[in-house]
Amino acid sequence: MPDPTPEPSDDTLMQAFAGGDARAFERLYARHHVSLYRFVRRLLGSACAAQTDEVFQDTWLRVIDARARWAPQGASFRTWLFTLGHHRAVDCLRRSGREVSVDAPGPDPWEPDGEPWARWPAATPGADGQGVDDQAFWRAAGQRLLDCLDGLPAAQKAVFLLHHEDGLSLAELAAALELGFETAKSRLRYAMSKLRTCMGAYLPGAGALTAPGGSA
C-alpha cells in the first residue's frame, strides 16, 4: 500500500524553513549532515582535520543565514549545500597556506597501462561470502584510497568527491564550483590519474593477499 504521506523534497523543506518551520531544518540536517561532514573532512585532508567541525558548523550557519534568499536555481539543495561547504573549506585551506593552484600548464597526467587493480578480488561476495583474505584486502584498499585522496590538491579532490561520491555530472560540478567545463574535466582527469597511480603503486594484487609469499 503506497505511503499516503511521501517524504517532502529538500526544496520543499528549505522553503518551509524559510517560512519559519524549524522542524524542516532539522529534517534537512538529518538527511545531509553525515555526507556533508565526510565531504568537508576529506576535502580538508589530514593536515587541516582539526578545522572540520568549524567548517561543517559554519556551512550550516550559512544555510540558516541564507534561508530567506534561497531559491532553486537549477541545482539541488544538496549541491548548493556542498558548494557552500567547498567554499568554506577552501577559505580555511588558503588561510593555512595549503591551497595550491592546479590550473597552471604542465605535462599531461601519466596514465598506467591497463588498470592497476585488474587482479583485485571482487568487491561483491559470492554465494559463499567473501573470505577473510578478501575482506582484509578491501579494508586495506579503502584505507589506501583515503590516503591517496588526502594527497590530492584540494581543487582536484573537490571535483573527484562531487563526481564520484555525490554523482554530479561534469556540467553540474562545473556550475557548482563556478568553473569552465574543460577546467572541471581536466581537474577530474588529473585526480583520477594520480589516484590510479597511487593505488596501483601501493596495493598488492589479489594473489599477494591470498597465497603465501605473494604468488598466485
XYZ file of N, CA and C in Angstrom:
648
model
N 0.855 -1.202 0.000
C 0.000 0.000 0.000
C 0.885 1.244 0.000
N 0.673 2.152 -0.956
C 1.544 3.324 -1.032
C 1.441 4.203 0.194
N 2.550 4.835 0.520
C 2.589 5.745 1.671
C 1.749 6.980 1.368
N 0.721 7.274 2.173
C -0.144 8.431 1.875
C 0.561 9.765 2.116
N 1.666 9.739 2.856
C 2.384 10.984 3.150
C 3.846 10.849 2.728
N 4.135 10.999 1.425
C 5.514 10.862 0.951
C 6.415 11.912 1.571
N 7.679 11.573 1.647
C 8.654 12.496 2.222
C 8.744 13.764 1.374
N 8.731 14.931 1.998
C 8.865 16.178 1.231
C 10.269 16.288 0.639
N 10.376 16.962 -0.487
C 11.673 17.163 -1.120
C 12.513 18.139 -0.309
N 13.810 18.168 -0.606
C 14.690 19.144 0.042
C 14.226 20.568 -0.237
N 13.813 20.820 -1.479
C 13.344 22.155 -1.832
C 12.135 22.566 -0.980
N 11.207 21.627 -0.815
C 10.018 21.906 -0.019
C 10.391 22.201 1.428
N 11.315 21.411 1.968
C 11.752 21.622 3.343
C 12.460 22.962 3.502
N 13.294 23.325 2.521
C 14.002 24.589 2.624
C 13.034 25.761 2.544
N 12.029 25.641 1.709
C 11.028 26.697 1.607
C 10.226 26.807 2.909
N 9.938 25.647 3.526
C 9.227 25.672 4.801
C 10.086 26.296 5.891
N 11.387 25.975 5.864
C 12.308 26.559 6.841
C 12.377 28.072 6.666
N 12.427 28.522 5.425
C 12.452 29.961 5.158
C 11.190 30.637 5.696
N 10.094 29.861 5.758
C 8.851 30.409 6.280
C 8.719 30.305 7.794
N 9.783 29.798 8.456
C 9.768 29.766 9.912
C 9.594 28.397 10.535
N 9.586 27.328 9.738
C 9.396 25.979 10.261
C 10.749 25.386 10.669
N 11.048 25.415 11.955
C 12.339 24.922 12.444
C 12.479 23.424 12.259
N 11.378 22.674 12.303
C 11.444 21.221 12.116
C 11.877 20.870 10.702
N 11.584 21.732 9.742
C 12.018 21.481 8.370
C 13.546 21.498 8.282
N 14.162 22.419 8.997
C 15.628 22.456 9.026
C 16.183 21.196 9.685
N 15.546 20.744 10.756
C 16.002 19.533 11.436
C 15.978 18.341 10.490
N 14.974 18.264 9.634
C 14.889 17.157 8.677
C 15.955 17.273 7.600
N 16.237 18.481 7.138
C 17.315 18.679 6.173
C 18.661 18.273 6.781
N 18.878 18.689 8.007
C 20.125 18.360 8.695
C 20.263 16.842 8.840
N 19.183 16.171 9.233
C 19.227 14.720 9.411
C 19.551 14.011 8.100
N 19.068 14.545 6.983
C 19.309 13.924 5.683
C 20.757 14.066 5.220
N 21.365 15.204 5.495
C 22.615 15.533 4.805
C 23.837 15.724 5.703
N 23.679 15.683 7.026
C 24.822 16.045 7.858
C 25.960 15.037 7.764
N 25.640 13.751 7.625
C 26.713 12.740 7.570
C 27.544 12.900 6.300
N 26.879 13.014 5.162
C 27.610 13.124 3.898
C 28.348 14.458 3.799
N 27.766 15.534 4.327
C 28.463 16.821 4.292
C 29.707 16.776 5.167
N 29.593 16.198 6.335
C 30.753 16.121 7.227
C 31.872 15.316 6.569
N 31.519 14.202 5.934
C 32.517 13.372 5.258
C 33.180 14.150 4.121
N 32.377 14.873 3.357
C 32.910 15.669 2.247
C 33.886 16.722 2.761
N 33.492 17.466 3.783
C 34.360 18.510 4.341
C 35.639 17.899 4.906
N 35.492 16.804 5.640
C 36.659 16.155 6.251
C 37.652 15.709 5.190
N 37.169 15.109 4.138
C 38.070 14.624 3.087
C 38.657 15.772 2.287
N 37.897 16.825 2.100
C 38.405 17.967 1.358
C 39.506 18.683 2.132
N 39.357 18.810 3.428
C 40.377 19.466 4.240
C 41.630 18.603 4.379
N 41.474 17.284 4.367
C 42.624 16.403 4.485
C 43.153 16.327 5.903
N 44.150 15.478 6.083
C 44.681 15.253 7.429
C 45.349 16.495 7.996
N 45.950 17.319 7.139
C 46.683 18.490 7.629
C 45.760 19.507 8.301
N 44.504 19.602 7.841
C 43.565 20.577 8.403
C 42.358 19.894 9.040
N 42.526 18.639 9.446
C 41.409 17.886 10.007
C 40.828 18.557 11.242
N 41.656 19.259 11.986
C 41.184 19.900 13.213
C 40.142 20.974 12.935
N 40.087 21.479 11.690
C 39.113 22.516 11.346
C 37.809 21.951 10.785
N 37.686 20.614 10.727
C 36.499 20.013 10.123
C 35.218 20.462 10.809
N 35.180 20.395 12.132
C 33.960 20.778 12.854
C 33.614 22.244 12.601
N 34.632 23.099 12.605
C 34.401 24.529 12.370
C 33.792 24.775 10.995
N 34.379 24.153 9.968
C 33.880 24.343 8.599
C 32.479 23.755 8.457
N 32.271 22.586 9.025
C 30.966 21.925 8.959
C 29.885 22.793 9.603
N 30.161 23.282 10.795
C 29.171 24.101 11.507
C 28.932 25.422 10.790
N 30.008 26.013 10.258
C 29.851 27.291 9.574
C 29.035 27.128 8.293
N 29.173 25.973 7.647
C 28.377 25.721 6.442
C 26.890 25.728 6.772
N 26.506 25.060 7.857
C 25.094 25.054 8.248
C 24.633 26.439 8.695
N 25.512 27.201 9.322
C 25.145 28.568 9.692
C 24.872 29.406 8.448
N 25.629 29.145 7.388
C 25.396 29.881 6.139
C 24.071 29.482 5.514
N 23.699 28.212 5.659
C 22.378 27.786 5.192
C 21.293 28.552 5.946
N 21.447 28.643 7.256
C 20.464 29.357 8.085
C 20.392 30.834 7.685
N 21.563 31.451 7.505
C 21.595 32.876 7.150
C 20.986 33.140 5.780
N 21.087 32.165 4.882
C 20.622 32.372 3.502
C 19.195 31.901 3.277
N 18.524 31.436 4.310
C 17.211 30.807 4.117
C 16.203 31.733 3.455
N 16.232 33.023 3.804
C 15.246 33.944 3.236
C 15.539 34.265 1.777
N 16.807 34.121 1.369
C 17.205 34.455 -0.011
C 17.277 33.223 -0.915
N 17.215 32.036 -0.318
C 17.433 30.821 -1.100
C 16.264 30.539 -2.030
N 16.583 30.110 -3.226
C 15.568 29.676 -4.181
C 16.235 28.703 -5.144
N 15.535 27.629 -5.558
C 16.127 26.687 -6.516
C 16.517 27.403 -7.799
N 17.750 27.168 -8.256
C 18.229 27.820 -9.477
C 18.913 26.801 -10.389
N 18.295 25.647 -10.538
C 18.836 24.616 -11.408
C 19.685 23.585 -10.692
N 20.153 23.909 -9.495
C 20.947 22.963 -8.718
C 20.106 22.463 -7.549
N 20.353 21.238 -7.137
C 19.631 20.693 -5.995
C 20.102 21.348 -4.707
N 19.296 21.206 -3.665
C 19.706 21.721 -2.364
C 21.017 21.085 -1.934
N 21.166 19.792 -2.151
C 22.384 19.083 -1.748
C 23.608 19.660 -2.451
N 23.486 19.921 -3.754
C 24.603 20.508 -4.496
C 24.942 21.889 -3.949
N 23.919 22.680 -3.685
C 24.128 24.014 -3.104
C 24.806 23.907 -1.746
N 24.353 22.967 -0.930
C 24.935 22.762 0.394
C 26.411 22.386 0.291
N 26.729 21.463 -0.592
C 28.116 21.030 -0.744
C 28.974 22.143 -1.341
N 28.375 22.987 -2.170
C 29.122 24.125 -2.711
C 29.482 25.103 -1.591
N 28.547 25.347 -0.689
C 28.851 26.188 0.470
C 29.990 25.571 1.291
N 29.913 24.269 1.515
C 30.964 23.593 2.267
C 32.302 23.658 1.565
N 32.295 23.526 0.243
C 33.531 23.612 -0.535
C 34.160 24.979 -0.397
N 33.375 26.031 -0.575
C 33.919 27.390 -0.485
C 34.501 27.660 0.904
N 33.799 27.201 1.925
C 34.277 27.421 3.292
C 35.563 26.641 3.549
N 35.653 25.413 3.034
C 36.866 24.606 3.213
C 38.048 25.225 2.482
N 37.816 25.733 1.278
C 38.895 26.370 0.518
C 39.391 27.612 1.242
N 38.474 28.388 1.813
C 38.883 29.546 2.611
C 39.805 29.116 3.749
N 39.439 28.021 4.404
C 40.232 27.513 5.527
C 41.611 27.065 5.056
N 41.671 26.364 3.927
C 42.941 25.887 3.391
C 43.841 27.061 2.994
N 43.249 28.070 2.407
C 44.047 29.232 1.999
C 44.631 29.959 3.202
N 43.847 30.075 4.267
C 44.360 30.731 5.470
C 45.539 29.975 6.065
N 45.527 28.655 5.892
C 46.618 27.847 6.434
C 47.769 27.691 5.443
N 47.642 28.334 4.255
C 48.715 28.282 3.264
C 48.800 26.976 2.511
N 47.728 26.183 2.484
C 47.796 24.856 1.877
C 47.085 24.740 0.531
N 46.376 25.762 0.132
C 45.692 25.695 -1.160
C 46.684 25.974 -2.281
N 46.751 25.087 -3.273
C 47.688 25.210 -4.374
C 46.911 25.173 -5.686
N 47.197 26.123 -6.572
C 46.536 26.126 -7.875
C 46.976 24.920 -8.683
N 46.015 24.314 -9.389
C 46.357 23.159 -10.234
C 46.105 23.465 -11.705
N 45.845 24.722 -12.038
C 45.467 25.054 -13.402
C 46.616 25.586 -14.246
N 47.826 25.656 -13.690
C 48.969 26.096 -14.486
C 49.291 25.046 -15.538
N 49.766 25.462 -16.736
C 50.100 24.486 -17.769
C 51.154 23.504 -17.271
N 51.034 22.287 -17.709
C 52.001 21.270 -17.313
C 51.838 20.051 -18.195
N 52.648 19.016 -17.981
C 52.551 17.815 -18.808
C 51.245 17.081 -18.565
N 50.826 16.315 -19.546
C 49.624 15.513 -19.370
C 49.841 14.513 -18.242
N 48.787 14.200 -17.509
C 48.951 13.208 -16.449
C 49.331 11.857 -17.017
N 50.181 11.147 -16.285
C 50.595 9.818 -16.726
C 49.465 8.835 -16.515
N 49.176 8.029 -17.530
C 48.140 7.010 -17.428
C 48.803 5.642 -17.438
N 48.598 4.827 -16.397
C 49.202 3.499 -16.377
C 48.603 2.616 -17.448
N 49.362 1.612 -17.877
C 48.856 0.651 -18.847
C 47.832 -0.245 -18.175
N 46.615 -0.271 -18.718
C 45.577 -1.079 -18.104
C 45.158 -0.519 -16.766
N 44.510 -1.329 -15.972
C 44.070 -0.921 -14.642
C 44.980 -1.557 -13.606
N 45.599 -0.756 -12.727
C 46.497 -1.326 -11.725
C 45.806 -2.330 -10.814
N 44.468 -2.203 -10.694
C 43.738 -3.073 -9.777
C 43.037 -4.222 -10.501
N 43.501 -4.580 -11.719
C 42.804 -5.583 -12.520
C 42.744 -6.949 -11.832
N 43.722 -7.242 -10.974
C 43.766 -8.561 -10.348
C 43.197 -8.543 -8.926
N 42.557 -7.464 -8.538
C 41.987 -7.415 -7.194
C 40.785 -8.346 -7.095
N 40.491 -8.846 -5.905
C 39.307 -9.702 -5.743
C 38.027 -8.913 -5.925
N 36.948 -9.620 -6.293
C 35.663 -8.963 -6.492
C 35.183 -8.355 -5.190
N 34.590 -7.164 -5.293
C 34.094 -6.493 -4.088
C 32.799 -7.115 -3.593
N 32.038 -7.744 -4.515
C 30.760 -8.335 -4.141
C 30.971 -9.781 -3.742
N 30.550 -10.189 -2.539
C 30.752 -11.571 -2.123
C 29.972 -12.534 -2.988
N 30.546 -13.705 -3.210
C 29.872 -14.735 -3.970
C 28.879 -15.497 -3.113
N 28.476 -16.669 -3.604
C 27.469 -17.448 -2.887
C 27.945 -17.845 -1.496
N 29.241 -18.049 -1.364
C 29.791 -18.474 -0.079
C 30.276 -17.296 0.763
N 30.083 -16.052 0.281
C 30.562 -14.888 1.011
C 32.039 -14.671 0.766
N 32.531 -13.520 1.131
C 33.944 -13.209 0.958
C 34.776 -13.919 2.006
N 35.976 -14.322 1.595
C 36.899 -14.917 2.534
C 37.550 -13.853 3.401
N 38.199 -14.305 4.445
C 38.874 -13.379 5.354
C 39.928 -12.572 4.623
N 40.656 -13.225 3.696
C 41.708 -12.528 2.972
C 41.146 -11.419 2.098
N 40.014 -11.693 1.444
C 39.399 -10.668 0.602
C 38.919 -9.487 1.439
N 38.360 -9.765 2.602
C 37.905 -8.678 3.472
C 39.086 -7.830 3.924
N 40.192 -8.486 4.243
C 41.395 -7.750 4.639
C 41.904 -6.902 3.480
N 41.817 -7.464 2.274
C 42.258 -6.722 1.099
C 41.452 -5.441 0.931
N 40.114 -5.552 1.045
C 39.274 -4.387 0.802
C 39.380 -3.358 1.910
N 39.664 -3.814 3.136
C 39.939 -2.841 4.191
C 41.214 -2.060 3.869
N 42.242 -2.796 3.398
C 43.494 -2.129 3.022
C 43.283 -1.208 1.833
N 42.468 -1.650 0.874
C 42.210 -0.827 -0.309
C 41.484 0.456 0.066
N 40.485 0.338 0.953
C 39.747 1.520 1.369
C 40.633 2.518 2.093
N 41.494 2.029 2.973
C 42.395 2.926 3.686
C 43.396 3.554 2.743
N 43.876 2.761 1.780
C 44.842 3.315 0.829
C 44.199 4.394 -0.028
N 42.944 4.185 -0.439
C 42.260 5.198 -1.231
C 42.146 6.503 -0.460
N 41.813 6.416 0.839
C 41.732 7.627 1.650
C 43.087 8.317 1.738
N 44.155 7.532 1.876
C 45.496 8.107 1.936
C 45.857 8.780 0.611
N 45.521 8.116 -0.495
C 45.810 8.686 -1.816
C 44.991 9.959 -2.045
N 43.736 9.915 -1.642
C 42.867 11.083 -1.792
C 43.404 12.259 -0.992
N 43.945 11.967 0.172
C 44.492 13.016 1.040
C 45.649 13.743 0.365
N 46.328 13.062 -0.557
C 47.472 13.666 -1.231
C 47.124 14.529 -2.423
N 45.853 14.558 -2.831
C 45.457 15.376 -3.976
C 45.347 16.849 -3.573
N 45.644 17.763 -4.503
C 45.326 19.180 -4.251
C 43.820 19.328 -4.027
N 43.438 20.295 -3.220
C 42.027 20.461 -2.850
C 41.132 20.641 -4.072
N 41.607 21.347 -5.087
C 40.770 21.603 -6.259
C 40.449 20.312 -7.005
N 41.436 19.409 -7.108
C 41.198 18.123 -7.758
C 40.356 17.216 -6.863
N 40.612 17.280 -5.576
C 39.867 16.458 -4.625
C 38.380 16.810 -4.669
N 38.068 18.093 -4.773
C 36.668 18.530 -4.777
C 35.912 17.965 -5.967
N 36.492 18.048 -7.158
C 35.767 17.542 -8.325
C 35.624 16.026 -8.255
N 36.643 15.336 -7.736
C 36.542 13.877 -7.602
C 35.420 13.499 -6.638
N 35.376 14.139 -5.472
C 34.358 13.808 -4.479
C 32.956 14.111 -4.983
N 32.781 15.273 -5.606
C 31.456 15.643 -6.099
C 31.005 14.728 -7.236
N 31.955 14.295 -8.070
C 31.603 13.458 -9.220
C 31.369 12.008 -8.813
N 32.282 11.446 -8.029
C 32.229 10.013 -7.747
C 31.469 9.662 -6.480
N 31.429 10.535 -5.502
C 30.707 10.218 -4.278
C 29.293 10.779 -4.280
N 29.101 11.904 -4.944
C 27.789 12.544 -4.902
C 27.069 12.554 -6.240
N 27.705 11.965 -7.266
C 27.005 11.713 -8.515
C 26.765 12.916 -9.405
N 27.470 14.019 -9.177
C 27.293 15.178 -10.046
C 27.973 14.928 -11.385
N 27.308 15.329 -12.451
C 27.922 15.266 -13.764
C 28.992 16.349 -13.861
N 29.828 16.261 -14.879
C 30.851 17.286 -15.069
C 30.221 18.664 -15.231
N 29.139 18.731 -15.981
C 28.471 20.026 -16.178
C 27.926 20.566 -14.859
N 27.356 19.680 -14.030
C 26.791 20.115 -12.754
C 27.871 20.584 -11.787
N 28.971 19.815 -11.708
C 30.005 20.235 -10.754
C 30.746 21.474 -11.250
N 30.866 21.620 -12.567
C 31.479 22.837 -13.102
C 30.645 24.056 -12.718
N 29.315 23.927 -12.824
C 28.439 25.037 -12.444
C 28.501 25.286 -10.940
N 28.511 24.201 -10.152
C 28.529 24.348 -8.698
C 29.809 25.017 -8.215
N 30.940 24.677 -8.828
C 32.227 25.220 -8.397
C 32.627 26.467 -9.192
N 31.731 26.913 -10.086
C 31.972 28.111 -10.889
C 33.256 27.950 -11.718
N 33.338 26.816 -12.411
C 34.478 26.508 -13.274
C 33.998 26.372 -14.707
N 34.912 26.560 -15.660
C 34.621 26.197 -17.029
C 34.541 24.684 -17.142
N 33.781 24.197 -18.104
C 33.609 22.746 -18.258
C 34.949 22.055 -18.483
N 35.789 22.613 -19.354
C 37.077 21.984 -19.649
C 37.999 21.991 -18.438
N 37.907 23.039 -17.606
C 38.707 23.079 -16.377
C 38.281 21.969 -15.430
N 36.965 21.809 -15.261
C 36.458 20.738 -14.392
C 36.879 19.378 -14.929
N 36.773 19.194 -16.243
C 37.154 17.926 -16.860
C 38.634 17.641 -16.665
N 39.467 18.656 -16.829
C 40.905 18.492 -16.653
C 41.249 18.136 -15.210
N 40.619 18.817 -14.262
C 40.900 18.526 -12.849
C 40.508 17.096 -12.498
N 39.368 16.648 -13.011
C 38.939 15.287 -12.721
C 39.894 14.281 -13.357
N 40.362 14.575 -14.551
C 41.294 13.672 -15.234
C 42.604 13.548 -14.460
N 43.123 14.682 -14.002
C 44.355 14.651 -13.211
C 44.144 13.905 -11.897
N 43.013 14.135 -11.261
C 42.727 13.455 -9.994
C 42.678 11.948 -10.188
N 41.978 11.500 -11.231
C 41.864 10.071 -11.478
C 43.213 9.448 -11.811
N 44.019 10.151 -12.603
C 45.339 9.634 -12.954
C 46.207 9.452 -11.711
N 46.189 10.458 -10.835
C 47.002 10.376 -9.616
C 46.507 9.269 -8.690
N 45.194 9.117 -8.574
C 44.656 8.073 -7.718
C 44.967 6.689 -8.277
N 44.850 6.523 -9.590
C 45.188 5.229 -10.197
C 46.646 4.867 -9.944
N 47.516 5.853 -10.142
C 48.942 5.613 -9.945
C 49.228 5.277 -8.484
N 48.649 6.039 -7.586
C 48.870 5.829 -6.151
C 48.349 4.466 -5.709
N 47.156 4.107 -6.126
C 46.584 2.834 -5.721
C 47.357 1.664 -6.315
N 47.745 1.800 -7.577
C 48.473 0.714 -8.222
C 49.857 0.519 -7.646
N 50.464 1.608 -7.181
C 51.832 1.533 -6.700
C 51.924 0.945 -5.301
N 50.840 1.046 -4.505
C 50.962 0.686 -3.094
C 50.113 -0.489 -2.640
N 49.175 -0.951 -3.458
C 48.386 -2.103 -3.065
C 48.806 -3.324 -3.858
N 48.971 -4.470 -3.214
C 49.317 -5.684 -3.937
C 48.139 -6.190 -4.746
N 48.407 -7.047 -5.712
C 47.332 -7.724 -6.422
C 46.689 -8.746 -5.512
N 45.606 -9.365 -5.988
C 44.879 -10.302 -5.144
C 45.757 -11.444 -4.673
N 46.648 -11.909 -5.538
C 47.467 -13.049 -5.187
C 48.365 -12.797 -4.000
N 48.782 -11.533 -3.805
C 49.679 -11.218 -2.705
C 49.006 -11.388 -1.360
N 47.668 -11.339 -1.358
C 46.954 -11.488 -0.083
C 46.373 -12.876 0.099
N 46.269 -13.635 -0.995
C 45.580 -14.908 -0.912
C 46.495 -16.118 -1.013
N 47.768 -15.870 -1.245
C 48.673 -17.002 -1.350
C 49.963 -16.700 -0.618
N 50.589 -17.717 0.011
C 51.844 -17.482 0.727
C 52.911 -16.945 -0.214
N 53.673 -15.998 0.282
C 54.779 -15.479 -0.494
C 54.388 -14.553 -1.603
N 53.061 -14.250 -1.731
C 52.609 -13.316 -2.735
C 52.446 -13.910 -4.111
N 52.542 -15.237 -4.275
C 52.375 -15.851 -5.595
C 50.929 -16.267 -5.782
N 50.457 -16.229 -7.028
C 49.070 -16.588 -7.297
C 48.868 -18.075 -7.198
